[in-house]
Coordinates of C-alpha atoms and ligand atoms in Angstrom, one line a residue:
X177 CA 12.7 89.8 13.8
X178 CA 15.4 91.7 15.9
X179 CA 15.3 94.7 14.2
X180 CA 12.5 97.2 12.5
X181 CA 14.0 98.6 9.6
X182 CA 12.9 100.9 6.7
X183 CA 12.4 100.1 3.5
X184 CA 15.8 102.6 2.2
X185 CA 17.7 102.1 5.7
X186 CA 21.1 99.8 5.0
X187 CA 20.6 96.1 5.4
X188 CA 21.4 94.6 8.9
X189 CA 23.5 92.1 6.8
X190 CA 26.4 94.7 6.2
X191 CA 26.1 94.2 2.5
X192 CA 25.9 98.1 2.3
X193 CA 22.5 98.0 0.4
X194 CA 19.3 99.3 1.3
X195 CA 17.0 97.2 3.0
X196 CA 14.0 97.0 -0.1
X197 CA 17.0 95.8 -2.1
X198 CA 18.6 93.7 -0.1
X199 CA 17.5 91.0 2.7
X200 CA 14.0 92.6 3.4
X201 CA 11.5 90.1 1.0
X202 CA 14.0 87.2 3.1
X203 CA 12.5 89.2 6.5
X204 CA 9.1 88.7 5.3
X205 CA 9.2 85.0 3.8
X206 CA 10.5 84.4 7.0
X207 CA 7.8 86.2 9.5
X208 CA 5.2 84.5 7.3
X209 CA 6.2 81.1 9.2
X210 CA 6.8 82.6 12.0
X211 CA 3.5 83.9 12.0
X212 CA 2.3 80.2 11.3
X213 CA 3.7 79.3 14.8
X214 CA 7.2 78.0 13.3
X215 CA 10.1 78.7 15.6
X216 CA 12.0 81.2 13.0
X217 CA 16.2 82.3 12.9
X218 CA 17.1 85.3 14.3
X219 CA 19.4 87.6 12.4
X220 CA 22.5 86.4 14.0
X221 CA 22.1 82.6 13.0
X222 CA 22.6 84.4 9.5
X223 CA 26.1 84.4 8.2
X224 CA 27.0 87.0 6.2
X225 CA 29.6 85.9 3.3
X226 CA 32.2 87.6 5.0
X227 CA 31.6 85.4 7.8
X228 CA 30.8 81.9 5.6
X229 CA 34.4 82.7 4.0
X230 CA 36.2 83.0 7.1
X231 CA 34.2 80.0 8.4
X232 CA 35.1 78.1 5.6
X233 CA 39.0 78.5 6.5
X234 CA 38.5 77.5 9.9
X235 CA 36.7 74.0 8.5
X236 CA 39.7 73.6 6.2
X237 CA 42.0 73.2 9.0
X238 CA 39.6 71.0 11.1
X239 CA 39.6 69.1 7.5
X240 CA 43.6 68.8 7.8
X241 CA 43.4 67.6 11.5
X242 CA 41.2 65.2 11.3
X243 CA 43.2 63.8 7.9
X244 CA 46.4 63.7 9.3
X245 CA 44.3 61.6 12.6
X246 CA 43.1 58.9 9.9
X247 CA 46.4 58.8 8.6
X248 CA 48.1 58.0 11.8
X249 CA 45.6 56.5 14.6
X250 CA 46.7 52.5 15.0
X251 CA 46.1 49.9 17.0
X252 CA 48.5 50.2 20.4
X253 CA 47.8 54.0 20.5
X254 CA 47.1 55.8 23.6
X255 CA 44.3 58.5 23.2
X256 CA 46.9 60.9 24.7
X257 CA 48.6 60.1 21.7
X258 CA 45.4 61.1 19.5
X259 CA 45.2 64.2 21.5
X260 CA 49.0 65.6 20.9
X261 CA 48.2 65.0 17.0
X262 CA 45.4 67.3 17.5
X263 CA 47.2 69.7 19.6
X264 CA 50.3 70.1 16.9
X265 CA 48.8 69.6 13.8
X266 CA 45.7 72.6 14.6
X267 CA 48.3 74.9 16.5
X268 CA 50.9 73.9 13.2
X269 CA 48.3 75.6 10.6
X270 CA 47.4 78.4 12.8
X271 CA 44.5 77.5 15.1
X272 CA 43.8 76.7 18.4
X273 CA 41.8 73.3 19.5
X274 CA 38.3 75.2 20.2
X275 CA 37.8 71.9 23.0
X276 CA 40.8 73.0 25.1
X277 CA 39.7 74.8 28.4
X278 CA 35.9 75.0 26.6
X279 CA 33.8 74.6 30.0
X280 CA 36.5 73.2 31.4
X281 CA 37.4 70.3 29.0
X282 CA 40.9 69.2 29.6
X283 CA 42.2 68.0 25.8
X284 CA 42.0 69.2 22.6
X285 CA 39.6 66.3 21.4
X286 CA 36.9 64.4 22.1
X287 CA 38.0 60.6 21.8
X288 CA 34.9 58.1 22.5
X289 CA 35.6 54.5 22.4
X290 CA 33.0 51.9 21.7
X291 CA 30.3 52.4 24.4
X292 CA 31.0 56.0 24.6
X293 CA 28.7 58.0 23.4
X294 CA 30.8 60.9 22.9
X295 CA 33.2 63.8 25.3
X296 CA 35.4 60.9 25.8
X297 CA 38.8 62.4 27.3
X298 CA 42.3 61.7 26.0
X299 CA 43.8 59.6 28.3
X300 CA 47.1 58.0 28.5
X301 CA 45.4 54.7 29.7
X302 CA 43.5 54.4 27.4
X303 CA 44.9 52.4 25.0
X304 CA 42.9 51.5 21.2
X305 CA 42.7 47.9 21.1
X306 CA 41.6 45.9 17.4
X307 CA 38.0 45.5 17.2
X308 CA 37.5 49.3 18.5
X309 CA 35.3 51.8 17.1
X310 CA 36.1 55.4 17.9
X311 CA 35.0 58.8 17.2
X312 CA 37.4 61.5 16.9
X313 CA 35.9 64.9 17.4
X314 CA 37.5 68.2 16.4
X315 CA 36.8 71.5 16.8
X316 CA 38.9 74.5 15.4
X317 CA 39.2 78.4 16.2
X318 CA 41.0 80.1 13.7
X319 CA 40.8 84.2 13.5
X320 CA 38.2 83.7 15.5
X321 CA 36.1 81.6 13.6
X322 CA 34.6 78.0 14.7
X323 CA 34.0 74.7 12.9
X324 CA 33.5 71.0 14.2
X325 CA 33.2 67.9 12.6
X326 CA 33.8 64.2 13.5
X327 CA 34.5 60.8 12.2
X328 CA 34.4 57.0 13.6
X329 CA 37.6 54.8 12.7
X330 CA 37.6 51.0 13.4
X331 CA 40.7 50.2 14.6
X332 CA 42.1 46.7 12.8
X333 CA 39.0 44.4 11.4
X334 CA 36.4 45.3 13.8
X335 CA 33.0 42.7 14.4
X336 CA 30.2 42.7 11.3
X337 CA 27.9 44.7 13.4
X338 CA 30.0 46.9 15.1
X339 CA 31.0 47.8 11.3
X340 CA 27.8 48.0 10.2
X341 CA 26.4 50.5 12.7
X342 CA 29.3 52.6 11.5
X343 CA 28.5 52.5 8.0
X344 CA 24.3 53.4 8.5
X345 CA 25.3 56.3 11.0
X346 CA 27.5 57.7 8.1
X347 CA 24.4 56.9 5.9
X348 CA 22.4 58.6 8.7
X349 CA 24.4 61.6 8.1
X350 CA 24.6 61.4 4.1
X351 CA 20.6 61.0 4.6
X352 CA 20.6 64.4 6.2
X353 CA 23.0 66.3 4.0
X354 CA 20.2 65.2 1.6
X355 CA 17.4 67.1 3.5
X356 CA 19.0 69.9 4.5
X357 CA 16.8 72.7 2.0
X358 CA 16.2 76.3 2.9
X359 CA 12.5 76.8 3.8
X360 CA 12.2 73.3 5.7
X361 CA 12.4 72.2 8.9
X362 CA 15.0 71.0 11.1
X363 CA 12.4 68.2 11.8
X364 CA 11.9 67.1 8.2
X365 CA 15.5 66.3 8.1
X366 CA 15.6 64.7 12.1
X367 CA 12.8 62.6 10.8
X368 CA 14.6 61.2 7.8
X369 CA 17.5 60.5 10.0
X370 CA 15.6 58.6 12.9
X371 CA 14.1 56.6 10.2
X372 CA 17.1 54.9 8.6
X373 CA 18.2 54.0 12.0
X374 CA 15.2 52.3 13.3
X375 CA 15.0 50.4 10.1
X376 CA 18.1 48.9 10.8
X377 CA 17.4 48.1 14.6
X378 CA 19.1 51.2 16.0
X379 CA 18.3 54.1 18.6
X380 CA 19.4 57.8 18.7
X381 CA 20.4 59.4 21.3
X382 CA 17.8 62.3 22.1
X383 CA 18.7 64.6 25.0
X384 CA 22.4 65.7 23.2
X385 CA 22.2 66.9 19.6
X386 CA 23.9 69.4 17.1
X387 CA 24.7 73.2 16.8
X388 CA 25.0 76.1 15.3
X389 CA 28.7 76.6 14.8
X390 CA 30.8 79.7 13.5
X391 CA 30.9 82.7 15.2
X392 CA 30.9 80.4 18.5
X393 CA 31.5 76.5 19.4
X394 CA 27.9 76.1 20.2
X395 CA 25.1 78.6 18.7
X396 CA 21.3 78.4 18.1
X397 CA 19.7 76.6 16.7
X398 CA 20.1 73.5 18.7
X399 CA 19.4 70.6 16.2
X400 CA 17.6 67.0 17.0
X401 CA 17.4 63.8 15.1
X402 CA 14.2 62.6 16.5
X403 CA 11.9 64.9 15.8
X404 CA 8.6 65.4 13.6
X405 CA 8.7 66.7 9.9
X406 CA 7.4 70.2 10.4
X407 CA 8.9 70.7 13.6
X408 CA 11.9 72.7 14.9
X409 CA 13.4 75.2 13.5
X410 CA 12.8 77.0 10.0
X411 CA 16.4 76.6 7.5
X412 CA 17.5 79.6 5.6
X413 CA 20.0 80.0 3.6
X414 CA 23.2 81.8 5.6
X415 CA 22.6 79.0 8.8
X416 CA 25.5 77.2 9.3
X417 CA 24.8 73.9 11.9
X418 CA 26.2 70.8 12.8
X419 CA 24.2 67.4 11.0
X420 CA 26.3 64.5 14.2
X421 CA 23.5 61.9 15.3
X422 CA 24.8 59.7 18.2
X423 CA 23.3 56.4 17.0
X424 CA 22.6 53.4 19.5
X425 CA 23.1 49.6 19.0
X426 CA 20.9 49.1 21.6
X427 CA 18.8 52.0 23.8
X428 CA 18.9 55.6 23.3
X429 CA 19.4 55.9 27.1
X430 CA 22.5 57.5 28.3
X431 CA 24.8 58.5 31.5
X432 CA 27.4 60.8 32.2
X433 CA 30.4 59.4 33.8
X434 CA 30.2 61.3 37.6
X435 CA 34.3 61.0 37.8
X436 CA 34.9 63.7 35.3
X437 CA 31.7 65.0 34.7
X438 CA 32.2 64.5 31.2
X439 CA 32.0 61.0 29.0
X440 CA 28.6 60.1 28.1
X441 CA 28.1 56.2 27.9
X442 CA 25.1 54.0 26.3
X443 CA 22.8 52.6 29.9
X444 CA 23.2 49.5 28.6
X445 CA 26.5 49.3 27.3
X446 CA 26.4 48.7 23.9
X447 CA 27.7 50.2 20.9
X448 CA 27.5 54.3 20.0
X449 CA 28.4 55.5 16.8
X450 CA 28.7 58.8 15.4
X451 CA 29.6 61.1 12.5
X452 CA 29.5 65.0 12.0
X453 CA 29.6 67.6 9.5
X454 CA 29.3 71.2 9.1
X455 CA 26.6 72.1 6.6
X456 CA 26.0 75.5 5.5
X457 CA 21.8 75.9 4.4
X458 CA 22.3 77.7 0.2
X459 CA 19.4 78.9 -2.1
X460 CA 19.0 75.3 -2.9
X461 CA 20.7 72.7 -0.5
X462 CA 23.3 72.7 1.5
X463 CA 27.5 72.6 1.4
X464 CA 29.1 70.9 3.4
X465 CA 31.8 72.6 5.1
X466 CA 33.6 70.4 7.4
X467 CA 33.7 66.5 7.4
Ligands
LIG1076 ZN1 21.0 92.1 3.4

């Protein structure tokens, strides 16, 4: 832990309690695994409610964008097109595209067609053809306040198997809302994952996975699909972090494109799929914030 507190001093929490009364047992549950060799949150992976509330309004509009996307998005659509919904349906309730200018990212979206793994970039040529599967990413900032989720749409009637590696990385995902219990691992829930893909002949991708998300775009923890039960971090309630596995029909190998630094693509050029939620770790499970 961060901080050495007494026993009557006020919480670090900002509840306005005294420590012995407030998040000081949490503390020590918590250096127990730590002192078993677990890699353990620090305070500030803990969202206060204040915080989870104003979270929670940012995820509503990320909710809205992404609607009003499924709504619209059609065959014969540019993903410029994609990327103007985005722009004017976020900045229409209030909040600003948290992709836009991030590291230099051009768009307000990520838009990753069929071999793309994902940080495709909205592009007037690029035009969504039936058969396609795509991944829509948004991110929101509103008051200040991050949240990020993603969903795949199949443009028209799209091939049997390109369908049904959309429907198990959605399972993938439901899979992991399942496993996401305070005073578990992040590897207990990676390893659930990584098993419903291999049993249906899949890969995931290992060197890019999710996020803490909330007071920035990208916090600790960083969170794998691949890993060992008993591994990774330790979940507690307050952590808020992104459940998106990037789920190969073929190898988990990837590239990034060298012309814009950006779009990562499957080595052998087969089909990527991917899904992501915001997931917020309670005294018992987990809500889900943002879909
Ligand atoms: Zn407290």
């Amino acid at each position: 832990m961060n901080t050495k507190l007494e026993r009557n001093d006020l919480c670090w929490c900002g509840s306005g309690r005294k420590y012995k009364k407030c998040h000081m047992a949490f503390d020590d549950k918590i250096r127990l695994f730590s002192e078993q060799g677990h890699l353990v949150p620090e305070h500030e992976m803990i969202k206060t409610p204040e915080q989870i509330q104003a979270i929670k309004e940012s995820c509503k509009i990320n909710i809205a964008v992404l609607d009003y996307v499924s709504e619209n998005i059609r065959a014969g659509m540019s993903t410029e097109e994609i990327d103007k919904m985005v722009y004017e349906k976020t900045t229409q309730l209030g909040g600003i595209p948290a992709p836009l200018g991030f590291e230099g990212f051009p768009k307000s979206v990520c838009t990753s067609i069929n071999d793309q793994v994902c940080h495709g970039i909205p592009s007037e040529e690029d035009i969504l053809h039936e058969g396609d599967i795509i991944n829509v990413d948004v991110s929101t900032i509103y008051h200040g306040y991050f949240s990020d989720s993603s969903r795949m749409f199949c443009i028209g009637s799209v091939a049997p198997e390109a369908k049904k590696l959309v429907d198990v990385t959605k399972e993938c995902v439901d899979i992991g809302i399942a496993h996401v219990k305070p005073w578990t691992f992040l590897g207990d829930m990676a390893a659930v994952i990584n098993d419903h893909a291999k049993i249906n002949g899949y890969s995931i991708v290992r060197e890019i996975g999710g996020h803490g998300v909330g007071l920035q775009f990208h916090e600790e923890p960083w969170v794998s699909y691949v890993s060992e039960p008993g591994t990774e971090m330790l979940m507690v309630p307050g952590m808020i972090f992104t459940i998106e596995p990037m789920i190969n029909m073929g190898v988990p190998d990837i590239y990034v494109d060298e012309a814009n630094d950006w779009t990562v693509y499957t080595d052998d050029g087969q089909l990527s799929a991917q899904w992501e939620v915001t997931v917020l770790v309670t005294e018992d499970g987990c809500e889900v914030l943002c879909w």
